[in-house]
Every structure is written in structure tokens, then in C-alpha cells.
Amino acid sequence: MSKRARSPSDDPHLQELPELSSATHRIAAWRKSSAQRSLSAQPIYDTGHDDDGEKFAGKTLEKVLVAIGSVGSIVVARWYGGVLLGPVRFDHIRKCAQDAIDKWRTESTRPAKQMKTQDDPEKKERLAATLKERDASIAVLRELLKQKREQDSASPGATPQAKAMDYGSLPLTALMKLEQVRDATIGWILKEIEKAEKVEQQNILATRTAPSPEEELINLDIGLSEVNDT
């Protein structure tokens, strides 16, 4: 099966599309706003269908349009492959129509969403300010991590200084990705600080339990005295 969906403003002759010319059946249905008006001010729609030789198939498509509240025209083309599918073919026709309408809705709304994302100066400004705060937090955490590590190392290293970025010149999509990266960086540094603090605590405990040189000499004298007494 082949599925195609269009809005009412598009070419209404979907059944005449060249790619459907070899189909056994080119089933069509439509649902469009009516010029008539109801007393309750509820919209009225003109609906119709064309089975094109596949009995009840057109009505199946029409019901799909009504059920999901879609306005427009749709064609589902069916090629007979030599196997009688029975009533299950209507499930395939219905599913094909629903997939086509979902795809059309997604594609028709995507440009608007992308435009909104690209043209949102308030969100860009807010994200730029947030990223500067993240950078400041990262700098503080990196310095703290450096200090923790230097306590466990005889050769302290230098912390590289990050260059300030001009976030105002970046597109919104890039700022959104950078926010995720900065959050991940902060999470990683916090874990490293926690590891360094555990090492620091272990070193403190080891220092407290190990005898000092003076204590070792006293213990040695006591041991020698006990040997002489025996």
C-alpha cells in the first residue's frame, strides 16, 4: 500500500498521482469545512469518499478523518498481490491512513517549531546568563578539586584557565546543548571531589594509626629491656 495525505489547500486530485497509476484501487476520502452554519455555531464539514472498486474501503477512510478530527483529503492505494486478505485488509487501509495523517501533521508543524526555536531571543538571553553562571561554578569546583588532589600529590599541577565564551553570538540550539555539557561537567567534578575526599580521609586514618618515630624508639627500648631481664 502507498499512503499520501494533503491539506485542503493542496491538489485535490490525489488519485491521479503518477506513482499511483499502477494501483489496483486508489481509495479516497475527504473532509472539508462546509459553507453551511449550524444554529449552535458548531462547525459543519462536508465529507465523502470513493471506493474505486474496493467496497466499503472509502467509508473506512472517511471514518478515520472524522475520528481524529482531520480536515483534508487522503488516498490509500492498494495493489492486489494475488492473495485474498479478507476483512483484515480494512485494518491495513485504516492503519495506512492514520500513519499518513500523522506524518503530514508532523511535517507541517516542524518548520514552525524550528522557527520558534531559532527566533526566541528571551530564551537565548536566559541561557547565556545560565551558562556564565555554570562557567563560574565550574571554575570554583575545579580549583577545589585541584586543592584536594595536591594534598595527595607531591607535584601539584597547574589548573588551565578557560577562555570566556561569547554566548550571545551562538544559536539557541547550540546554547541548549552547551547547557547539557556544562551540567555534565559539574556532575563529573563533584564525583572527582568526592573521590579525593575519600582518599584524604583514608590518609588521615592511616596517619593516626601509624606510630611516630619517637613511639617506635620507645617501643624498641622496651623490647630490649624485656630481653635483658630474661
PDB file of N, CA and C in Angstrom, residues 4 50 52 85 91 100 106 110 169 222:
ATOM      1  N   ARG A   4      -0.745   8.720   1.128  1.00  0.00           N
ATOM      2  CA  ARG A   4      -0.487  10.123   0.844  1.00  0.00           C
ATOM      3  C   ARG A   4      -1.564  10.940   1.537  1.00  0.00           C
ATOM      4  N   ASP A  50     -14.482   7.705  -2.097  1.00  0.00           N
ATOM      5  CA  ASP A  50     -14.515   6.983  -3.362  1.00  0.00           C
ATOM      6  C   ASP A  50     -13.869   5.625  -3.141  1.00  0.00           C
ATOM      7  N   ASP A  52     -13.375   3.276  -5.347  1.00  0.00           N
ATOM      8  CA  ASP A  52     -12.587   2.895  -6.516  1.00  0.00           C
ATOM      9  C   ASP A  52     -12.541   1.374  -6.679  1.00  0.00           C
ATOM     10  N   LEU A  85      -6.944 -11.144   1.246  1.00  0.00           N
ATOM     11  CA  LEU A  85      -6.681 -10.829   2.651  1.00  0.00           C
ATOM     12  C   LEU A  85      -7.933 -10.891   3.508  1.00  0.00           C
ATOM     13  N   ASP A  91      -8.137  -3.228   8.067  1.00  0.00           N
ATOM     14  CA  ASP A  91      -7.218  -2.813   9.140  1.00  0.00           C
ATOM     15  C   ASP A  91      -5.957  -2.194   8.545  1.00  0.00           C
ATOM     16  N   ALA A 100      -0.263   8.066   7.538  1.00  0.00           N
ATOM     17  CA  ALA A 100      -0.069   9.161   6.584  1.00  0.00           C
ATOM     18  C   ALA A 100      -0.457  10.492   7.192  1.00  0.00           C
ATOM     19  N   THR A 106       3.078  16.018  11.449  1.00  0.00           N
ATOM     20  CA  THR A 106       4.434  16.254  11.955  1.00  0.00           C
ATOM     21  C   THR A 106       5.213  17.161  11.025  1.00  0.00           C
ATOM     22  N   ARG A 110       6.598  21.053  11.904  1.00  0.00           N
ATOM     23  CA  ARG A 110       8.030  21.112  12.203  1.00  0.00           C
ATOM     24  C   ARG A 110       8.665  22.459  11.863  1.00  0.00           C
ATOM     25  N   SER A 169      26.612  35.210  20.678  1.00  0.00           N
ATOM     26  CA  SER A 169      26.758  35.026  19.231  1.00  0.00           C
ATOM     27  C   SER A 169      26.373  33.627  18.766  1.00  0.00           C
ATOM     28  N   ILE A 222      61.755  -0.639  75.095  1.00  0.00           N
ATOM     29  CA  ILE A 222      61.005  -1.529  75.989  1.00  0.00           C
ATOM     30  C   ILE A 222      61.274  -2.982  75.602  1.00  0.00           C
TER      31      ILE A 222
END
